[in-house]
Amino acid sequence: MTTSSPEAGHRLALSPLPFVLLMVLVALNLRPALSSLAPLLARIQQETGLSAMAIGTLTTLPVLCLGLFAPLAPWLSRRLGAEMTLSLALAVLTTGLLLRGLATPTWLLAGTLLVGAAIGIAGTLLPALVKRELPAGADLVTGVYTMALCLGGALGAGLSIPLAGTLGGWPVSLASWSTLALLALLAWTLLMPRGPAVASSPSERGGTLALLRHPLAWQVMLYMGTQSSLAYIVFGWLPTLLVARGYAESEAGWLMGMSVMVQLVSALAAPWLARLGRDQRPALLIVLACTAGGLWLLLLGPSAWRWAGVVMLGLGQGGSFSLALTLIVLRSADSRLAGRLSGLAQGGGYSLAALGPLGVGVMLELKLDLAAITLVLLAIVALAAGLALLAGRDRRLETNAGGALVTRIAP
């Protein structure tokens, strides 16, 4: 055991490796609950009789919950401590996953609501915990747990159907992910850093509202929202768009699945790339260019280049998400500010991101062609690039001697 930074007072901290392993285990649980549902939707609708609107609610509700519940994380952390708040989130996640296995429409919706709320809170806590425990390497550790997030998403999407066949149906397949969540809960409860919650400075003025007065906070939030919008569009609609392009359903599924797997590489590598310069703008523009190129190749480019498009899209989206989380820790001076900025960026960002899949659904309903839809997606990439040029500068939020929140050039 080692003594933590002065910011945490007398709190006992884990040594770096066990802490990173705990973060990876927790992060592995924050995507399967979302990605395991989509492949089973046809079976769920057939067996439960849910309407198309109810099925749409099942896919939209978790993303909305990510945004709605993320701002609660800093509030709960101040009252319960970040450690206990994360334990609570993992307990709610385990409960929600079990409830979805009850297979009735009411419990399916209730479980999905709990799952989205738990992931919104837990995902918001991770940047602040990493900033507190490993401040010098917070950006690189962020890349590690982002890779775990992507791996969890890939496992959820890839194993959902096989688990349903092996375990006897979609309800057990959905509920089986509670085993991994319970394992993370037990490991975190037994091994988490222990001690009192970090109190706010008496002289510090304002909270989340103070953040909203700083353009840098808005820039980070809006970048998170635009890149997340693209991610959920790809996750929800890419197979459908590829089928409209002329690919078979099976090949469309493989193309998306391989794109998710490629994300693991850039999720880990992007923070290292970001360290090559004084700010993160070059790294952000590189990954966004990959995203744009991948979308164009898959949706409009020559079919012979489709696998190159898969690689580019995966590298771009894995790197974009990793850097979005990295910006939260780099744009804040300490773990308290990282927690507040994380709540704002992920709360507002995921609420904005929920509009992306909805917009594509509307465009398909209006029978817009693939070229028009691709143009809209590339426009979102361009907007994200503009925000990256602002959010990626070497600035950070910190509290001055008078307790006021200020934006300064990062040291």
XYZ file of C-alpha atoms in Angstrom:
411
model
C 0.000 0.000 0.000
C 1.200 3.511 -0.763
C 0.215 6.927 0.458
C -1.877 8.891 -1.998
C -1.486 12.456 -3.099
C -2.026 15.300 -0.631
C -5.336 16.002 -2.295
C -6.774 12.865 -0.709
C -5.595 13.500 2.834
C -5.098 10.299 4.831
C -6.821 8.064 2.259
C -5.082 4.760 1.509
C -4.483 4.056 -2.173
C -3.717 0.921 -4.138
C -0.408 0.543 -5.905
C -0.723 1.400 -9.617
C -1.014 -2.072 -11.175
C -3.874 -3.409 -8.985
C -5.720 -0.110 -9.426
C -5.378 -0.250 -13.230
C -6.577 -3.872 -13.239
C -9.628 -2.867 -11.192
C -10.358 -0.051 -13.635
C -10.130 -2.499 -16.543
C -12.519 -4.942 -14.825
C -15.028 -2.176 -14.122
C -14.731 -0.776 -17.661
C -15.370 -4.204 -19.192
C -18.883 -3.989 -17.705
C -19.860 -0.604 -19.118
C -20.652 -1.659 -22.694
C -21.921 -5.295 -22.823
C -25.197 -4.222 -21.195
C -25.724 -1.923 -24.201
C -24.221 -3.941 -27.053
C -25.692 -7.321 -26.044
C -29.253 -6.082 -26.579
C -29.143 -5.066 -30.260
C -28.486 -8.528 -31.787
C -31.449 -9.963 -29.835
C -34.034 -7.311 -30.697
C -35.774 -9.368 -33.408
C -36.205 -12.308 -31.020
C -37.338 -10.039 -28.198
C -39.970 -8.379 -30.380
C -41.236 -11.720 -31.675
C -41.536 -13.346 -28.235
C -42.817 -10.376 -26.219
C -45.023 -8.724 -28.815
C -43.454 -5.317 -28.174
C -44.325 -2.658 -30.704
C -41.735 -1.043 -32.947
C -41.942 2.069 -30.762
C -41.249 0.042 -27.611
C -38.279 -1.653 -29.281
C -37.006 1.792 -30.292
C -37.356 2.862 -26.661
C -35.211 -0.076 -25.559
C -32.378 1.106 -27.816
C -32.702 4.830 -27.068
C -33.352 4.637 -23.320
C -29.834 3.541 -22.276
C -28.156 6.341 -24.247
C -30.519 8.917 -22.763
C -29.829 7.538 -19.285
C -26.095 7.912 -19.845
C -26.692 11.622 -20.302
C -29.385 12.110 -17.671
C -27.646 10.280 -14.827
C -24.014 11.247 -15.480
C -24.395 14.627 -13.669
C -25.475 12.728 -10.516
C -22.036 11.137 -10.185
C -20.210 14.218 -8.777
C -23.134 14.907 -6.401
C -23.129 11.321 -5.090
C -19.344 11.293 -4.897
C -19.312 14.344 -2.638
C -21.755 12.685 -0.240
C -20.764 9.020 -0.337
C -17.206 9.162 -1.659
C -16.183 8.093 -5.151
C -15.407 4.568 -3.941
C -18.842 3.868 -2.470
C -20.591 5.594 -5.361
C -18.899 3.256 -7.822
C -19.866 0.266 -5.646
C -23.467 1.485 -5.692
C -23.392 1.877 -9.487
C -22.058 -1.659 -9.957
C -24.758 -3.014 -7.636
C -27.468 -1.223 -9.635
C -25.929 -2.515 -12.882
C -26.006 -6.105 -11.587
C -29.627 -5.694 -10.510
C -30.679 -4.188 -13.836
C -29.071 -6.993 -15.815
C -30.860 -9.605 -13.698
C -34.206 -7.826 -14.114
C -33.872 -7.888 -17.909
C -33.669 -11.668 -17.667
C -37.236 -11.825 -16.291
C -38.340 -11.480 -19.937
C -41.524 -9.420 -19.495
C -41.807 -6.030 -21.199
C -42.121 -4.201 -17.859
C -39.011 -5.756 -16.310
C -37.117 -5.443 -19.579
C -37.715 -1.683 -19.647
C -37.079 -1.317 -15.890
C -33.844 -3.277 -16.115
C -32.684 -1.249 -19.112
C -33.397 1.971 -17.199
C -31.295 0.776 -14.244
C -28.512 -0.370 -16.570
C -28.334 3.010 -18.302
C -28.365 4.895 -14.991
C -25.599 2.718 -13.517
C -23.365 3.027 -16.572
C -23.903 6.801 -16.704
C -22.741 7.173 -13.096
C -19.878 4.652 -13.229
C -18.521 5.954 -16.524
C -18.469 9.494 -15.174
C -16.518 8.456 -12.074
C -13.675 6.712 -13.901
C -11.813 9.819 -15.197
C -11.911 11.437 -11.743
C -10.665 8.275 -10.023
C -7.805 7.902 -12.489
C -6.899 11.582 -12.129
C -6.826 11.153 -8.346
C -4.910 7.872 -8.117
C -2.455 8.287 -11.020
C -2.291 11.992 -11.892
C 1.004 11.789 -13.798
C -0.195 9.030 -16.125
C -3.916 9.774 -16.157
C -4.069 10.190 -19.940
C -2.356 6.854 -20.636
C -4.444 4.952 -18.079
C -7.521 6.490 -19.704
C -6.435 4.804 -22.931
C -6.165 1.462 -21.139
C -9.671 1.513 -19.680
C -11.094 2.922 -22.912
C -9.670 -0.143 -24.647
C -11.462 -2.243 -22.028
C -14.701 -0.374 -22.784
C -14.339 -1.166 -26.489
C -13.505 -4.805 -25.740
C -16.593 -5.084 -23.543
C -18.723 -3.672 -26.346
C -17.273 -6.136 -28.842
C -17.831 -9.074 -26.471
C -21.427 -8.048 -25.830
C -22.222 -7.805 -29.541
C -20.323 -10.935 -30.532
C -21.394 -13.300 -27.738
C -25.041 -12.304 -27.428
C -26.430 -14.769 -29.996
C -24.092 -17.669 -29.044
C -25.020 -17.242 -25.375
C -28.714 -17.313 -26.259
C -28.198 -20.592 -28.100
C -26.047 -22.140 -25.391
C -27.975 -20.986 -22.327
C -31.496 -21.516 -23.650
C -32.827 -18.183 -24.860
C -32.401 -14.436 -24.987
C -33.513 -13.751 -21.361
C -30.683 -15.864 -19.940
C -28.270 -14.377 -22.451
C -29.070 -10.856 -21.251
C -29.013 -11.829 -17.571
C -25.729 -13.728 -17.876
C -23.772 -10.475 -18.070
C -24.711 -9.878 -14.429
C -22.043 -12.458 -13.531
C -19.285 -10.195 -14.851
C -20.862 -7.176 -13.137
C -21.066 -9.056 -9.829
C -17.396 -10.044 -10.153
C -16.449 -6.395 -10.676
C -18.581 -5.351 -7.692
C -16.941 -7.885 -5.385
C -13.417 -7.062 -6.561
C -13.968 -3.315 -6.253
C -15.606 -3.586 -2.825
C -12.771 -5.737 -1.470
C -9.826 -3.906 -3.056
C -10.950 -0.332 -3.642
C -8.946 2.564 -2.148
C -10.477 3.346 1.236
C -10.906 6.546 3.171
C -13.065 9.645 3.527
C -14.414 11.452 0.526
C -12.402 14.411 -0.644
C -14.038 17.575 0.625
C -14.367 20.657 -1.495
C -12.268 23.643 -0.608
C -14.182 26.096 1.600
C -13.052 28.947 -0.625
C -14.096 27.294 -3.865
C -17.048 29.039 -5.486
C -19.598 27.425 -7.748
C -20.049 23.933 -9.071
C -21.236 22.699 -12.437
C -22.803 26.091 -13.118
C -19.372 27.656 -12.759
C -18.079 25.275 -15.431
C -20.792 26.426 -17.823
C -19.335 29.940 -17.732
C -16.119 28.656 -19.325
C -16.009 28.032 -23.097
C -13.444 25.261 -22.589
C -15.995 23.157 -20.693
C -18.526 23.636 -23.501
C -15.921 22.686 -26.105
C -15.062 19.433 -24.324
C -18.755 18.605 -23.830
C -19.727 19.295 -27.435
C -16.775 17.332 -28.788
C -17.820 14.411 -26.581
C -21.374 14.739 -27.920
C -20.517 14.904 -31.624
C -18.073 11.991 -31.611
C -20.443 9.926 -29.441
C -23.265 10.687 -31.857
C -21.219 9.169 -34.673
C -20.395 6.157 -32.513
C -24.041 5.394 -31.717
C -25.071 5.993 -35.332
C -22.513 3.422 -36.451
C -23.470 1.011 -33.689
C -27.206 1.282 -34.368
C -27.440 1.835 -38.104
C -24.245 0.810 -39.929
C -25.444 -2.741 -40.742
C -28.727 -1.333 -42.068
C -26.891 1.218 -44.208
C -24.532 -1.450 -45.540
C -27.480 -3.664 -46.487
C -28.983 -0.670 -48.301
C -25.651 -0.373 -50.099
C -26.088 -3.958 -51.328
C -24.140 -6.097 -48.871
C -25.659 -9.264 -47.402
C -26.817 -9.072 -43.780
C -24.136 -11.495 -42.621
C -21.328 -9.531 -44.304
C -22.701 -6.254 -42.963
C -22.572 -7.722 -39.454
C -18.997 -8.900 -39.922
C -17.927 -5.501 -41.257
C -19.308 -3.719 -38.199
C -17.954 -6.339 -35.810
C -14.435 -6.055 -37.214
C -14.651 -2.269 -37.015
C -15.420 -2.544 -33.285
C -12.464 -4.882 -32.776
C -10.086 -2.479 -34.528
C -11.149 0.189 -32.021
C -9.126 -1.636 -29.365
C -5.885 -0.643 -31.077
C -6.529 3.076 -31.377
C -8.249 3.333 -27.989
C -4.951 2.328 -26.387
C -2.647 4.143 -28.839
C -4.412 7.511 -29.112
C -3.287 8.933 -25.716
C 0.324 8.073 -26.607
C -0.131 9.877 -29.922
C -1.565 12.864 -28.055
C 1.635 13.129 -25.986
C 3.778 13.849 -29.048
C 2.822 17.549 -29.081
C 1.994 20.331 -26.654
C -1.717 19.902 -27.284
C -4.057 17.248 -28.641
C -5.248 18.925 -31.852
C -3.078 16.910 -34.275
C -4.113 13.601 -32.684
C -7.785 14.585 -32.712
C -7.697 15.606 -36.367
C -5.923 12.384 -37.368
C -8.539 10.130 -35.771
C -11.426 12.214 -37.138
C -9.920 12.035 -40.626
C -9.822 8.243 -40.243
C -13.494 8.253 -39.215
C -14.479 10.351 -42.241
C -12.440 8.199 -44.620
C -13.868 4.996 -43.186
C -17.467 6.178 -43.497
C -16.953 7.279 -47.094
C -15.245 4.047 -48.142
C -17.927 1.867 -46.542
C -20.966 3.800 -47.722
C -19.933 5.324 -51.056
C -16.445 4.112 -51.997
C -15.458 1.142 -54.160
C -16.599 -2.129 -52.602
C -13.099 -3.571 -53.072
C -11.919 -1.052 -50.450
C -14.553 -1.984 -47.841
C -12.074 -3.677 -45.485
C -9.799 -0.656 -45.641
C -12.877 1.348 -44.679
C -13.484 -0.992 -41.731
C -9.934 -0.455 -40.451
C -10.073 3.322 -40.902
C -13.456 3.620 -39.201
C -12.359 1.452 -36.277
C -9.120 3.369 -35.797
C -10.950 6.666 -36.015
C -13.787 5.888 -33.642
C -11.686 4.091 -31.043
C -9.217 6.988 -31.032
C -11.945 9.638 -30.956
C -13.625 8.145 -27.897
C -10.341 7.558 -26.093
C -9.245 11.144 -26.702
C -12.637 12.498 -25.619
C -12.144 10.863 -22.212
C -8.484 11.916 -22.175
C -9.508 15.548 -22.685
C -11.534 15.385 -19.471
C -8.469 14.546 -17.381
C -6.111 16.864 -19.267
C -8.436 19.882 -19.205
C -8.864 19.715 -15.399
C -6.245 20.510 -12.762
C -7.338 18.004 -10.092
C -9.677 15.085 -9.482
C -12.530 17.259 -8.146
C -12.603 19.314 -11.329
C -12.164 16.151 -13.407
C -15.249 14.681 -11.744
C -17.330 17.796 -12.365
C -16.108 18.156 -15.960
C -16.750 14.454 -16.536
C -20.326 14.820 -15.294
C -20.915 17.813 -17.550
C -19.164 16.421 -20.621
C -20.721 12.978 -20.449
C -24.117 14.184 -19.264
C -24.527 16.825 -21.933
C -22.542 14.860 -24.505
C -24.552 11.652 -24.316
C -27.831 13.583 -24.281
C -26.705 15.196 -27.536
C -25.463 11.858 -28.877
C -28.926 10.321 -28.517
C -30.124 12.638 -31.284
C -27.765 11.021 -33.820
C -29.402 7.594 -34.162
C -32.811 9.254 -34.013
C -31.831 11.566 -36.891
C -30.671 8.683 -39.075
C -33.941 6.889 -38.383
C -35.858 9.965 -39.529
C -33.736 10.228 -42.678
C -34.411 6.592 -43.514
C -38.122 7.109 -42.859
C -38.031 10.044 -45.305
C -36.311 7.715 -47.797
C -33.197 9.842 -48.227
C -30.589 8.088 -50.344
C -27.262 6.788 -49.052
C -25.324 9.700 -50.522
C -27.404 12.244 -48.579
C -27.084 10.302 -45.320
C -23.319 9.978 -45.811
C -23.087 13.722 -46.394
C -24.834 14.366 -43.076
C -22.460 11.991 -41.287
C -19.438 13.725 -42.807
C -20.886 17.076 -41.718
C -20.994 15.781 -38.133
C -17.334 14.748 -38.474
C -16.510 18.262 -39.718
C -18.322 19.796 -36.738
C -16.399 17.496 -34.391
C -13.148 18.605 -36.051
C -14.000 22.258 -35.469
C -14.681 21.562 -31.804
C -11.465 19.511 -31.573
C -9.455 22.535 -32.717
C -10.798 24.384 -29.669
C -10.970 21.635 -27.042
C -7.588 20.229 -28.035
C -5.580 23.362 -27.152
C -3.223 23.213 -24.151
C -5.620 24.842 -21.714
C -7.018 23.576 -18.427
C -9.572 24.523 -15.790
C -8.257 25.203 -12.289
C -9.177 26.992 -9.095
C -7.174 30.124 -8.311
C -6.051 31.342 -4.873
C -9.347 33.176 -4.408
C -11.402 30.031 -5.040
C -12.629 31.117 -8.478
C -12.630 28.765 -11.452
C -10.330 29.989 -14.230
C -8.998 28.756 -17.573
C -5.230 28.873 -17.983
C -2.568 27.562 -20.318
C -1.603 24.096 -19.106
C 1.895 23.855 -17.584
